[in-house]
PDB file of C-alpha atoms and ligand atoms in Angstrom:
ATOM      1  CA  MET A   1      88.778 116.555  -4.500  1.00 94.00           C
ATOM      2  CA  TYR A   2      86.919 118.731  -1.982  1.00 97.00           C
ATOM      3  CA  LYS A   3      84.388 117.024   0.234  1.00 98.00           C
ATOM      4  CA  LEU A   4      81.351 119.091   1.211  1.00 98.00           C
ATOM      5  CA  LEU A   5      78.415 118.511   3.530  1.00 98.00           C
ATOM      6  CA  VAL A   6      74.896 119.834   2.905  1.00 98.00           C
ATOM      7  CA  ILE A   7      72.720 119.937   6.040  1.00 98.00           C
ATOM      8  CA  ASN A   8      68.988 120.504   6.020  1.00 98.00           C
ATOM      9  CA  GLY A   9      67.323 121.215   9.346  1.00 98.00           C
ATOM     10  CA  PRO A  10      63.859 120.719  10.807  1.00 98.00           C
ATOM     11  CA  ASN A  11      60.898 120.082   8.498  1.00 98.00           C
ATOM     12  CA  LEU A  12      62.988 120.124   5.329  1.00 98.00           C
ATOM     13  CA  ASN A  13      62.435 116.362   5.030  1.00 98.00           C
ATOM     14  CA  ARG A  14      58.919 117.477   4.059  1.00 97.00           C
ATOM     15  CA  LEU A  15      60.065 119.414   0.989  1.00 97.00           C
ATOM     16  CA  GLY A  16      57.691 118.792  -1.898  1.00 96.00           C
ATOM     17  CA  LYS A  17      54.780 118.166   0.475  1.00 95.00           C
ATOM     18  CA  ARG A  18      55.168 121.097   2.837  1.00 93.00           C
ATOM     19  CA  GLU A  19      53.631 124.453   1.768  1.00 94.00           C
ATOM     20  CA  PRO A  20      54.432 123.880  -1.927  1.00 94.00           C
ATOM     21  CA  HIS A  21      53.412 127.458  -2.772  1.00 94.00           C
ATOM     22  CA  ILE A  22      56.454 128.550  -0.731  1.00 95.00           C
ATOM     23  CA  TYR A  23      58.933 125.688  -1.066  1.00 95.00           C
ATOM     24  CA  GLY A  24      57.925 124.107  -4.393  1.00 94.00           C
ATOM     25  CA  SER A  25      57.017 120.535  -5.278  1.00 95.00           C
ATOM     26  CA  THR A  26      60.493 118.980  -5.475  1.00 97.00           C
ATOM     27  CA  THR A  27      61.228 116.495  -2.692  1.00 97.00           C
ATOM     28  CA  LEU A  28      64.423 116.478  -0.619  1.00 98.00           C
ATOM     29  CA  GLU A  29      65.516 113.236  -2.309  1.00 98.00           C
ATOM     30  CA  GLU A  30      65.031 114.813  -5.745  1.00 98.00           C
ATOM     31  CA  LEU A  31      66.917 117.923  -4.654  1.00 98.00           C
ATOM     32  CA  GLU A  32      69.840 115.847  -3.359  1.00 98.00           C
ATOM     33  CA  GLN A  33      69.982 113.808  -6.560  1.00 98.00           C
ATOM     34  CA  ARG A  34      69.861 116.957  -8.684  1.00 98.00           C
ATOM     35  CA  ILE A  35      72.770 118.479  -6.736  1.00 98.00           C
ATOM     36  CA  LYS A  36      74.767 115.248  -7.065  1.00 97.00           C
ATOM     37  CA  ASN A  37      74.237 115.253 -10.838  1.00 97.00           C
ATOM     38  CA  VAL A  38      75.212 118.921 -11.212  1.00 97.00           C
ATOM     39  CA  PHE A  39      78.477 118.546  -9.262  1.00 97.00           C
ATOM     40  CA  ASN A  40      79.340 115.044 -10.435  1.00 94.00           C
ATOM     41  CA  ASN A  41      83.165 114.777 -10.780  1.00 89.00           C
ATOM     42  CA  GLN A  42      83.697 118.298  -9.358  1.00 93.00           C
ATOM     43  CA  CYS A  43      83.538 117.500  -5.650  1.00 97.00           C
ATOM     44  CA  ILE A  44      82.222 114.913  -3.212  1.00 97.00           C
ATOM     45  CA  ILE A  45      78.925 115.967  -1.628  1.00 98.00           C
ATOM     46  CA  GLU A  46      77.217 114.276   1.297  1.00 98.00           C
ATOM     47  CA  PHE A  47      73.806 115.135   2.681  1.00 98.00           C
ATOM     48  CA  TYR A  48      72.291 115.124   6.154  1.00 98.00           C
ATOM     49  CA  GLN A  49      68.815 116.052   7.334  1.00 98.00           C
ATOM     50  CA  SER A  50      67.537 116.036  10.882  1.00 98.00           C
ATOM     51  CA  ASN A  51      64.645 117.454  12.844  1.00 98.00           C
ATOM     52  CA  HIS A  52      66.771 117.393  16.014  1.00 98.00           C
ATOM     53  CA  GLU A  53      68.964 120.321  16.975  1.00 98.00           C
ATOM     54  CA  GLY A  54      71.520 118.245  18.917  1.00 98.00           C
ATOM     55  CA  PHE A  55      72.025 115.807  16.033  1.00 98.00           C
ATOM     56  CA  ILE A  56      72.639 118.721  13.681  1.00 98.00           C
ATOM     57  CA  ILE A  57      75.167 120.176  16.127  1.00 98.00           C
ATOM     58  CA  ASP A  58      77.005 116.837  16.301  1.00 98.00           C
ATOM     59  CA  LYS A  59      77.136 116.735  12.513  1.00 98.00           C
ATOM     60  CA  ILE A  60      78.482 120.303  12.335  1.00 98.00           C
ATOM     61  CA  HIS A  61      81.294 119.281  14.706  1.00 98.00           C
ATOM     62  CA  ASP A  62      82.132 116.399  12.343  1.00 98.00           C
ATOM     63  CA  VAL A  63      82.729 118.916   9.549  1.00 98.00           C
ATOM     64  CA  GLU A  64      85.999 120.022  11.158  1.00 98.00           C
ATOM     65  CA  GLU A  65      87.589 116.575  10.678  1.00 97.00           C
ATOM     66  CA  LEU A  66      85.695 115.093   7.767  1.00 98.00           C
ATOM     67  CA  TYR A  67      84.751 117.852   5.295  1.00 98.00           C
ATOM     68  CA  ASP A  68      86.191 120.927   3.597  1.00 98.00           C
ATOM     69  CA  GLY A  69      83.073 123.057   3.795  1.00 98.00           C
ATOM     70  CA  LEU A  70      79.436 123.203   4.838  1.00 98.00           C
ATOM     71  CA  VAL A  71      76.174 124.370   3.249  1.00 98.00           C
ATOM     72  CA  ILE A  72      73.348 124.595   5.761  1.00 98.00           C
ATOM     73  CA  ASN A  73      69.665 125.408   5.656  1.00 98.00           C
ATOM     74  CA  PRO A  74      68.896 125.416   9.372  1.00 98.00           C
ATOM     75  CA  GLY A  75      65.114 125.834   8.871  1.00 98.00           C
ATOM     76  CA  ALA A  76      63.472 127.656  11.759  1.00 98.00           C
ATOM     77  CA  LEU A  77      66.554 127.067  13.954  1.00 98.00           C
ATOM     78  CA  THR A  78      68.004 129.953  11.925  1.00 98.00           C
ATOM     79  CA  HIS A  79      65.932 132.397  13.883  1.00 98.00           C
ATOM     80  CA  TYR A  80      66.772 131.388  17.444  1.00 98.00           C
ATOM     81  CA  SER A  81      69.342 128.616  17.856  1.00 98.00           C
ATOM     82  CA  LEU A  82      72.391 130.049  19.578  1.00 98.00           C
ATOM     83  CA  SER A  83      73.677 126.484  20.044  1.00 98.00           C
ATOM     84  CA  LEU A  84      73.719 126.045  16.280  1.00 98.00           C
ATOM     85  CA  ARG A  85      75.448 129.379  15.873  1.00 98.00           C
ATOM     86  CA  ASP A  86      78.101 128.396  18.434  1.00 98.00           C
ATOM     87  CA  ALA A  87      78.604 125.056  16.665  1.00 98.00           C
ATOM     88  CA  ILE A  88      79.272 126.847  13.371  1.00 98.00           C
ATOM     89  CA  SER A  89      81.610 129.287  15.157  1.00 98.00           C
ATOM     90  CA  SER A  90      83.481 126.341  16.644  1.00 98.00           C
ATOM     91  CA  ILE A  91      84.576 124.993  13.254  1.00 98.00           C
ATOM     92  CA  SER A  92      87.123 126.583  10.956  1.00 98.00           C
ATOM     93  CA  LYS A  93      85.643 125.328   7.673  1.00 98.00           C
ATOM     94  CA  PRO A  94      83.737 127.796   5.435  1.00 98.00           C
ATOM     95  CA  THR A  95      79.965 127.660   5.839  1.00 98.00           C
ATOM     96  CA  ILE A  96      77.217 129.092   3.660  1.00 98.00           C
ATOM     97  CA  GLU A  97      73.637 129.547   4.879  1.00 98.00           C
ATOM     98  CA  VAL A  98      70.808 128.862   2.423  1.00 98.00           C
ATOM     99  CA  HIS A  99      67.104 129.676   2.563  1.00 98.00           C
ATOM    100  CA  ILE A 100      64.775 128.543  -0.172  1.00 98.00           C
ATOM    101  CA  SER A 101      62.210 131.260   0.460  1.00 98.00           C
ATOM    102  CA  ASN A 102      62.829 134.978   0.783  1.00 98.00           C
ATOM    103  CA  VAL A 103      62.663 135.103   4.569  1.00 98.00           C
ATOM    104  CA  HIS A 104      62.713 138.923   4.464  1.00 98.00           C
ATOM    105  CA  ALA A 105      59.419 138.998   2.574  1.00 97.00           C
ATOM    106  CA  ARG A 106      57.735 136.747   5.137  1.00 97.00           C
ATOM    107  CA  GLU A 107      56.761 137.008   8.824  1.00 97.00           C
ATOM    108  CA  GLU A 108      58.817 139.348  11.007  1.00 97.00           C
ATOM    109  CA  PHE A 109      60.270 136.486  13.091  1.00 97.00           C
ATOM    110  CA  ARG A 110      61.947 135.112   9.949  1.00 98.00           C
ATOM    111  CA  HIS A 111      63.808 138.347   9.245  1.00 98.00           C
ATOM    112  CA  LYS A 112      66.468 137.681  11.860  1.00 98.00           C
ATOM    113  CA  SER A 113      69.122 135.011  11.452  1.00 98.00           C
ATOM    114  CA  VAL A 114      71.291 134.330  14.506  1.00 98.00           C
ATOM    115  CA  ILE A 115      73.429 132.204  12.156  1.00 98.00           C
ATOM    116  CA  ALA A 116      74.256 134.954   9.619  1.00 98.00           C
ATOM    117  CA  PRO A 117      77.080 136.633  11.602  1.00 98.00           C
ATOM    118  CA  VAL A 118      79.121 133.402  11.761  1.00 98.00           C
ATOM    119  CA  VAL A 119      78.826 132.210   8.135  1.00 98.00           C
ATOM    120  CA  LYS A 120      80.807 133.200   5.074  1.00 98.00           C
ATOM    121  CA  GLY A 121      77.615 134.255   3.294  1.00 97.00           C
ATOM    122  CA  GLN A 122      73.895 133.747   2.862  1.00 98.00           C
ATOM    123  CA  ILE A 123      71.778 132.827  -0.160  1.00 98.00           C
ATOM    124  CA  VAL A 124      68.151 133.695   0.362  1.00 98.00           C
ATOM    125  CA  GLY A 125      65.001 133.460  -1.729  1.00 98.00           C
ATOM    126  CA  LEU A 126      66.405 131.877  -4.886  1.00 98.00           C
ATOM    127  CA  GLY A 127      64.578 128.599  -4.435  1.00 97.00           C
ATOM    128  CA  LEU A 128      66.350 125.245  -4.640  1.00 98.00           C
ATOM    129  CA  LYS A 129      68.912 126.801  -6.981  1.00 98.00           C
ATOM    130  CA  GLY A 130      70.318 128.452  -3.840  1.00 98.00           C
ATOM    131  CA  TYR A 131      71.951 125.167  -2.813  1.00 98.00           C
ATOM    132  CA  GLU A 132      73.840 124.932  -6.122  1.00 98.00           C
ATOM    133  CA  LEU A 133      74.895 128.578  -5.865  1.00 98.00           C
ATOM    134  CA  ALA A 134      76.124 127.945  -2.326  1.00 98.00           C
ATOM    135  CA  ILE A 135      78.199 124.931  -3.410  1.00 98.00           C
ATOM    136  CA  THR A 136      79.673 126.867  -6.343  1.00 98.00           C
ATOM    137  CA  SER A 137      80.575 129.695  -3.941  1.00 97.00           C
ATOM    138  CA  LEU A 138      82.147 127.286  -1.456  1.00 97.00           C
ATOM    139  CA  LEU A 139      84.273 125.772  -4.213  1.00 97.00           C
ATOM    140  CA  SER A 140      85.455 129.289  -5.170  1.00 96.00           C
ATOM    141  CA  VAL A 141      86.288 130.107  -1.566  1.00 96.00           C
ATOM    142  CA  LEU A 142      88.167 126.822  -1.141  1.00 96.00           C
ATOM    143  CA  GLY A 143      89.985 127.405  -4.413  1.00 93.00           C
ATOM    144  CA  GLY A 144      91.195 130.765  -3.140  1.00 92.00           C
ATOM    145  CA  GLU A 145      88.951 132.992  -5.233  1.00 80.00           C
ATOM    146  CA  ASN A 146      86.988 135.756  -3.578  1.00 65.00           C
TER     147      ASN A 146
HETATM  148  C1  DQA R 201      63.619 128.219   5.473  1.00 89.26           C
HETATM  149  C2  DQA R 201      62.991 129.482   6.077  1.00 89.26           C
HETATM  150  C3  DQA R 201      62.698 129.296   7.557  1.00 89.26           C
HETATM  151  O1  DQA R 201      62.119 130.463   8.103  1.00 89.26           O
HETATM  152  C4  DQA R 201      61.737 128.138   7.747  1.00 89.26           C
HETATM  153  O2  DQA R 201      61.518 127.917   9.121  1.00 89.26           O
HETATM  154  C5  DQA R 201      62.194 126.891   7.082  1.00 89.26           C
HETATM  155  C6  DQA R 201      62.758 126.995   5.738  1.00 89.26           C
HETATM  156  C7  DQA R 201      63.796 128.343   3.942  1.00 89.26           C
HETATM  157  O3  DQA R 201      64.529 127.528   3.397  1.00 89.26           O
HETATM  158  O4  DQA R 201      63.206 129.213   3.313  1.00 89.26           O
HETATM  159  O5  DQA R 201      62.030 125.788   7.591  1.00 89.26           O
HETATM  160  O6  DQA R 201      64.893 128.021   6.038  1.00 89.26           O
END
């Protein structure tokens, strides 16, 4: 059974409380439980959230040995963290980038992702459903579908 990691970056621990008009009222714990229920018996999913860039980088490195694929919402690190980009480049496992909000419809600084060139694909603006879509896509990629 495939083992996947879902990483949420800075400030995503505040889901449900943070700008609910943009990110909704579901908490991170509720989101993680929902994902677990949806993919129950289909794959093993572990979750990690940190507000610290270096800790996230360490966790990305772990993916190479411990997981088959990665879903990541890097939060604002998306827009400037070359270290995060290099960490993703350094692993061979497929990675999908998720954003809850439509970053392209927001402030200019959110339009650029330094992560996008090194991931398999991006899911943007589809709300929390984006995480499920990313996991489904990863499972297809791992299963050899395109
Ligand atoms: C986000 C979009 C980022 O611009 C922002 O900094 C976040 C969340 C999203 O999921 O929509 O923290 O990644």
